[in-house]
């Protein structure tokens, strides 16, 4: 397995909209394994294919303490959202910046697993935050895009300082 390079802002490739995966072949399985390795090494709790410059609809997440509950979601789609939660988020593509983002508290997400089976997952709390955050990446959206214009400007100014 290989650790992949993670794109960071202001890289415009992060704005790419990912394409659906039609065949879960060896290259997709390898990408999933590499993404998990990259996420654990970072360390992070979620990673979208977009962030490693593969513009296909796949994300990996693991919000467990022991880092032993990897989830690979292929062609994921949120089919239900309820409630509201505000959580301080960060992102491997936006290093050093954290901000509170309002998201749904509970979601139902439909996806295919690595075996190509259709699955449905009910998630709340941190797992729901993480899945919503990662699915945004597949649409070319980063968490800063959810902030007010003023807060986003402040975050970007801080980001410039951090990386420069
Ligand atoms: Ni992210």
PDB file of C-alpha atoms and ligand atoms in Angstrom:
ATOM      1  CA  UNK A   1       0.000   0.000   0.000  1.00  0.00           C
ATOM      2  CA  UNK A   2       1.055   3.545  -0.617  1.00  0.00           C
ATOM      3  CA  UNK A   3       0.533   6.790   1.219  1.00  0.00           C
ATOM      4  CA  UNK A   4      -0.970   9.308  -1.160  1.00  0.00           C
ATOM      5  CA  UNK A   5      -0.286  13.009  -1.407  1.00  0.00           C
ATOM      6  CA  UNK A   6      -3.125  15.118   0.052  1.00  0.00           C
ATOM      7  CA  UNK A   7      -4.118  18.249  -1.873  1.00  0.00           C
ATOM      8  CA  UNK A   8      -4.404  21.389   0.245  1.00  0.00           C
ATOM      9  CA  UNK A   9      -6.068  24.761  -0.289  1.00  0.00           C
ATOM     10  CA  UNK A  10      -5.876  26.807  -2.448  1.00  0.00           C
ATOM     11  CA  UNK A  11      -5.404  23.904  -4.898  1.00  0.00           C
ATOM     12  CA  UNK A  12      -8.273  24.291  -7.357  1.00  0.00           C
ATOM     13  CA  UNK A  13      -8.421  20.518  -7.960  1.00  0.00           C
ATOM     14  CA  UNK A  14     -10.268  20.369  -4.624  1.00  0.00           C
ATOM     15  CA  UNK A  15     -13.191  21.992  -6.463  1.00  0.00           C
ATOM     16  CA  UNK A  16     -13.558  19.076  -8.894  1.00  0.00           C
ATOM     17  CA  UNK A  17     -16.897  17.247  -8.850  1.00  0.00           C
ATOM     18  CA  UNK A  18     -16.297  13.481  -8.539  1.00  0.00           C
ATOM     19  CA  UNK A  19     -17.720  10.969 -11.000  1.00  0.00           C
ATOM     20  CA  UNK A  20     -19.723   7.888 -10.001  1.00  0.00           C
ATOM     21  CA  UNK A  21     -17.793   4.609  -9.821  1.00  0.00           C
ATOM     22  CA  UNK A  22     -19.166   2.140 -12.353  1.00  0.00           C
ATOM     23  CA  UNK A  23     -17.005  -0.898 -11.647  1.00  0.00           C
ATOM     24  CA  UNK A  24     -15.460  -1.755  -8.294  1.00  0.00           C
ATOM     25  CA  UNK A  25     -12.335  -3.244  -9.831  1.00  0.00           C
ATOM     26  CA  UNK A  26      -8.811  -3.868  -8.552  1.00  0.00           C
ATOM     27  CA  UNK A  27      -7.781  -0.235  -9.050  1.00  0.00           C
ATOM     28  CA  UNK A  28     -10.694   1.009  -6.906  1.00  0.00           C
ATOM     29  CA  UNK A  29      -9.908  -1.562  -4.196  1.00  0.00           C
ATOM     30  CA  UNK A  30      -6.270  -0.472  -4.206  1.00  0.00           C
ATOM     31  CA  UNK A  31      -7.296   3.193  -4.035  1.00  0.00           C
ATOM     32  CA  UNK A  32      -9.539   2.403  -1.012  1.00  0.00           C
ATOM     33  CA  UNK A  33      -6.628   0.651   0.771  1.00  0.00           C
ATOM     34  CA  UNK A  34      -4.242   3.515  -0.027  1.00  0.00           C
ATOM     35  CA  UNK A  35      -6.792   6.100   1.135  1.00  0.00           C
ATOM     36  CA  UNK A  36      -7.246   4.290   4.457  1.00  0.00           C
ATOM     37  CA  UNK A  37      -3.483   4.113   4.951  1.00  0.00           C
ATOM     38  CA  UNK A  38      -3.151   7.815   4.087  1.00  0.00           C
ATOM     39  CA  UNK A  39      -6.005   8.772   6.448  1.00  0.00           C
ATOM     40  CA  UNK A  40      -4.608   6.780   9.398  1.00  0.00           C
ATOM     41  CA  UNK A  41      -1.087   8.126   8.825  1.00  0.00           C
ATOM     42  CA  UNK A  42      -2.189  11.781   8.597  1.00  0.00           C
ATOM     43  CA  UNK A  43      -3.876  11.183  11.125  1.00  0.00           C
ATOM     44  CA  UNK A  44      -7.467  11.921  10.206  1.00  0.00           C
ATOM     45  CA  UNK A  45     -10.970  10.495  10.681  1.00  0.00           C
ATOM     46  CA  UNK A  46     -12.079  10.809   7.075  1.00  0.00           C
ATOM     47  CA  UNK A  47     -10.718  11.232   3.569  1.00  0.00           C
ATOM     48  CA  UNK A  48     -12.406  11.731   0.213  1.00  0.00           C
ATOM     49  CA  UNK A  49     -10.896  10.525  -3.075  1.00  0.00           C
ATOM     50  CA  UNK A  50     -10.995  14.160  -4.256  1.00  0.00           C
ATOM     51  CA  UNK A  51      -8.388  15.045  -1.629  1.00  0.00           C
ATOM     52  CA  UNK A  52      -5.888  12.601  -3.139  1.00  0.00           C
ATOM     53  CA  UNK A  53      -6.625  13.814  -6.668  1.00  0.00           C
ATOM     54  CA  UNK A  54      -8.810  10.872  -7.710  1.00  0.00           C
ATOM     55  CA  UNK A  55     -12.102  12.352  -8.823  1.00  0.00           C
ATOM     56  CA  UNK A  56     -14.375   9.389  -8.183  1.00  0.00           C
ATOM     57  CA  UNK A  57     -17.173   9.023  -5.635  1.00  0.00           C
ATOM     58  CA  UNK A  58     -15.475   7.243  -2.771  1.00  0.00           C
ATOM     59  CA  UNK A  59     -14.749   8.265   0.815  1.00  0.00           C
ATOM     60  CA  UNK A  60     -13.180   6.460   3.757  1.00  0.00           C
ATOM     61  CA  UNK A  61     -13.959   7.188   7.414  1.00  0.00           C
ATOM     62  CA  UNK A  62     -13.094   5.824  10.832  1.00  0.00           C
ATOM     63  CA  UNK A  63     -14.246   7.767  13.887  1.00  0.00           C
ATOM     64  CA  UNK A  64     -13.488   4.945  16.367  1.00  0.00           C
ATOM     65  CA  UNK A  65     -11.041   5.481  19.262  1.00  0.00           C
ATOM     66  CA  UNK A  66      -9.126   2.313  18.403  1.00  0.00           C
ATOM     67  CA  UNK A  67      -8.974   3.133  14.677  1.00  0.00           C
ATOM     68  CA  UNK A  68     -10.261  -0.318  13.886  1.00  0.00           C
ATOM     69  CA  UNK A  69     -13.603   0.444  12.250  1.00  0.00           C
ATOM     70  CA  UNK A  70     -12.775   1.510   8.701  1.00  0.00           C
ATOM     71  CA  UNK A  71     -15.718   2.326   6.467  1.00  0.00           C
ATOM     72  CA  UNK A  72     -15.442   2.640   2.693  1.00  0.00           C
ATOM     73  CA  UNK A  73     -18.408   4.358   1.044  1.00  0.00           C
ATOM     74  CA  UNK A  74     -18.699   4.101  -2.732  1.00  0.00           C
ATOM     75  CA  UNK A  75     -21.202   6.264  -4.638  1.00  0.00           C
ATOM     76  CA  UNK A  76     -22.577   7.534  -1.331  1.00  0.00           C
ATOM     77  CA  UNK A  77     -25.766   9.561  -1.175  1.00  0.00           C
ATOM     78  CA  UNK A  78     -27.486  11.067   1.853  1.00  0.00           C
ATOM     79  CA  UNK A  79     -31.168  10.150   1.595  1.00  0.00           C
ATOM     80  CA  UNK A  80     -32.397  11.536   4.917  1.00  0.00           C
ATOM     81  CA  UNK A  81     -31.278  14.339   7.218  1.00  0.00           C
ATOM     82  CA  UNK A  82     -32.772  15.299  10.573  1.00  0.00           C
ATOM     83  CA  UNK A  83     -31.937  17.729  13.359  1.00  0.00           C
ATOM     84  CA  UNK A  84     -29.037  20.113  13.694  1.00  0.00           C
ATOM     85  CA  UNK A  85     -25.630  19.866  15.343  1.00  0.00           C
ATOM     86  CA  UNK A  86     -22.716  22.266  15.442  1.00  0.00           C
ATOM     87  CA  UNK A  87     -19.287  20.718  15.576  1.00  0.00           C
ATOM     88  CA  UNK A  88     -15.803  22.181  15.299  1.00  0.00           C
ATOM     89  CA  UNK A  89     -14.358  20.778  12.088  1.00  0.00           C
ATOM     90  CA  UNK A  90     -10.925  20.566  10.586  1.00  0.00           C
ATOM     91  CA  UNK A  91      -9.727  19.102   7.310  1.00  0.00           C
ATOM     92  CA  UNK A  92      -6.514  17.496   6.071  1.00  0.00           C
ATOM     93  CA  UNK A  93      -6.802  19.782   3.018  1.00  0.00           C
ATOM     94  CA  UNK A  94      -7.101  22.899   5.196  1.00  0.00           C
ATOM     95  CA  UNK A  95      -4.271  22.350   7.695  1.00  0.00           C
ATOM     96  CA  UNK A  96      -4.316  24.260  10.967  1.00  0.00           C
ATOM     97  CA  UNK A  97      -7.788  25.758  10.531  1.00  0.00           C
ATOM     98  CA  UNK A  98     -10.771  24.754  12.680  1.00  0.00           C
ATOM     99  CA  UNK A  99     -14.263  26.226  12.588  1.00  0.00           C
ATOM    100  CA  UNK A 100     -17.738  25.446  13.841  1.00  0.00           C
ATOM    101  CA  UNK A 101     -20.053  24.163  11.119  1.00  0.00           C
ATOM    102  CA  UNK A 102     -23.795  23.523  11.321  1.00  0.00           C
ATOM    103  CA  UNK A 103     -24.830  20.123   9.953  1.00  0.00           C
ATOM    104  CA  UNK A 104     -27.671  17.621  10.223  1.00  0.00           C
ATOM    105  CA  UNK A 105     -27.597  15.651  13.494  1.00  0.00           C
ATOM    106  CA  UNK A 106     -28.736  12.374  12.035  1.00  0.00           C
ATOM    107  CA  UNK A 107     -28.418  11.103   8.493  1.00  0.00           C
ATOM    108  CA  UNK A 108     -29.238   8.038   6.473  1.00  0.00           C
ATOM    109  CA  UNK A 109     -26.614   7.366   3.812  1.00  0.00           C
ATOM    110  CA  UNK A 110     -26.950   4.886   1.008  1.00  0.00           C
ATOM    111  CA  UNK A 111     -23.763   3.552  -0.627  1.00  0.00           C
ATOM    112  CA  UNK A 112     -22.047   0.524  -2.111  1.00  0.00           C
ATOM    113  CA  UNK A 113     -19.400  -1.362  -0.160  1.00  0.00           C
ATOM    114  CA  UNK A 114     -16.196  -2.775  -1.672  1.00  0.00           C
ATOM    115  CA  UNK A 115     -18.060  -5.972  -2.574  1.00  0.00           C
ATOM    116  CA  UNK A 116     -20.527  -3.912  -4.615  1.00  0.00           C
ATOM    117  CA  UNK A 117     -23.364  -4.533  -2.168  1.00  0.00           C
ATOM    118  CA  UNK A 118     -25.885  -1.729  -1.655  1.00  0.00           C
ATOM    119  CA  UNK A 119     -25.827  -0.610   1.981  1.00  0.00           C
ATOM    120  CA  UNK A 120     -27.710   1.846   4.134  1.00  0.00           C
ATOM    121  CA  UNK A 121     -26.207   3.362   7.258  1.00  0.00           C
ATOM    122  CA  UNK A 122     -27.899   5.466   9.950  1.00  0.00           C
ATOM    123  CA  UNK A 123     -25.367   7.781  11.559  1.00  0.00           C
ATOM    124  CA  UNK A 124     -25.452  10.523  14.164  1.00  0.00           C
ATOM    125  CA  UNK A 125     -22.957  12.572  16.173  1.00  0.00           C
ATOM    126  CA  UNK A 126     -19.368  12.677  14.962  1.00  0.00           C
ATOM    127  CA  UNK A 127     -19.873   9.942  12.355  1.00  0.00           C
ATOM    128  CA  UNK A 128     -22.702  11.961  10.773  1.00  0.00           C
ATOM    129  CA  UNK A 129     -20.508  15.100  10.766  1.00  0.00           C
ATOM    130  CA  UNK A 130     -17.633  13.211   9.196  1.00  0.00           C
ATOM    131  CA  UNK A 131     -19.745  11.633   6.449  1.00  0.00           C
ATOM    132  CA  UNK A 132     -21.378  14.980   5.554  1.00  0.00           C
ATOM    133  CA  UNK A 133     -17.940  16.649   5.472  1.00  0.00           C
ATOM    134  CA  UNK A 134     -16.430  13.947   3.230  1.00  0.00           C
ATOM    135  CA  UNK A 135     -19.397  13.845   0.862  1.00  0.00           C
ATOM    136  CA  UNK A 136     -19.036  17.609   0.419  1.00  0.00           C
ATOM    137  CA  UNK A 137     -15.497  17.020  -0.906  1.00  0.00           C
ATOM    138  CA  UNK A 138     -16.938  14.829  -3.682  1.00  0.00           C
ATOM    139  CA  UNK A 139     -18.962  17.879  -4.775  1.00  0.00           C
ATOM    140  CA  UNK A 140     -15.920  20.152  -4.655  1.00  0.00           C
ATOM    141  CA  UNK A 141     -16.979  21.755  -1.372  1.00  0.00           C
ATOM    142  CA  UNK A 142     -14.694  22.297   1.647  1.00  0.00           C
ATOM    143  CA  UNK A 143     -15.992  23.065   5.148  1.00  0.00           C
ATOM    144  CA  UNK A 144     -14.938  26.723   4.897  1.00  0.00           C
ATOM    145  CA  UNK A 145     -17.617  27.114   2.197  1.00  0.00           C
ATOM    146  CA  UNK A 146     -20.251  26.666   4.938  1.00  0.00           C
ATOM    147  CA  UNK A 147     -19.010  29.683   6.922  1.00  0.00           C
ATOM    148  CA  UNK A 148     -20.188  33.274   6.643  1.00  0.00           C
ATOM    149  CA  UNK A 149     -18.180  35.430   4.226  1.00  0.00           C
ATOM    150  CA  UNK A 150     -16.468  37.204   7.131  1.00  0.00           C
ATOM    151  CA  UNK A 151     -15.519  34.013   8.968  1.00  0.00           C
ATOM    152  CA  UNK A 152     -14.297  32.447   5.747  1.00  0.00           C
ATOM    153  CA  UNK A 153     -12.078  35.469   5.016  1.00  0.00           C
ATOM    154  CA  UNK A 154     -10.581  35.304   8.500  1.00  0.00           C
ATOM    155  CA  UNK A 155      -9.922  31.572   8.130  1.00  0.00           C
ATOM    156  CA  UNK A 156      -8.255  32.033   4.746  1.00  0.00           C
ATOM    157  CA  UNK A 157      -6.065  34.816   6.110  1.00  0.00           C
ATOM    158  CA  UNK A 158      -5.017  32.495   8.948  1.00  0.00           C
ATOM    159  CA  UNK A 159      -4.407  29.684   6.451  1.00  0.00           C
ATOM    160  CA  UNK A 160      -2.086  31.921   4.405  1.00  0.00           C
ATOM    161  CA  UNK A 161      -0.120  32.722   7.544  1.00  0.00           C
ATOM    162  CA  UNK A 162       0.012  29.063   8.538  1.00  0.00           C
ATOM    163  CA  UNK A 163       1.327  27.826   5.215  1.00  0.00           C
ATOM    164  CA  UNK A 164       3.614  30.716   4.515  1.00  0.00           C
TER     165      UNK A 164
HETATM  166 NI1  LIG B   1     -11.958  17.506   4.628  1.00  0.00          NI
END
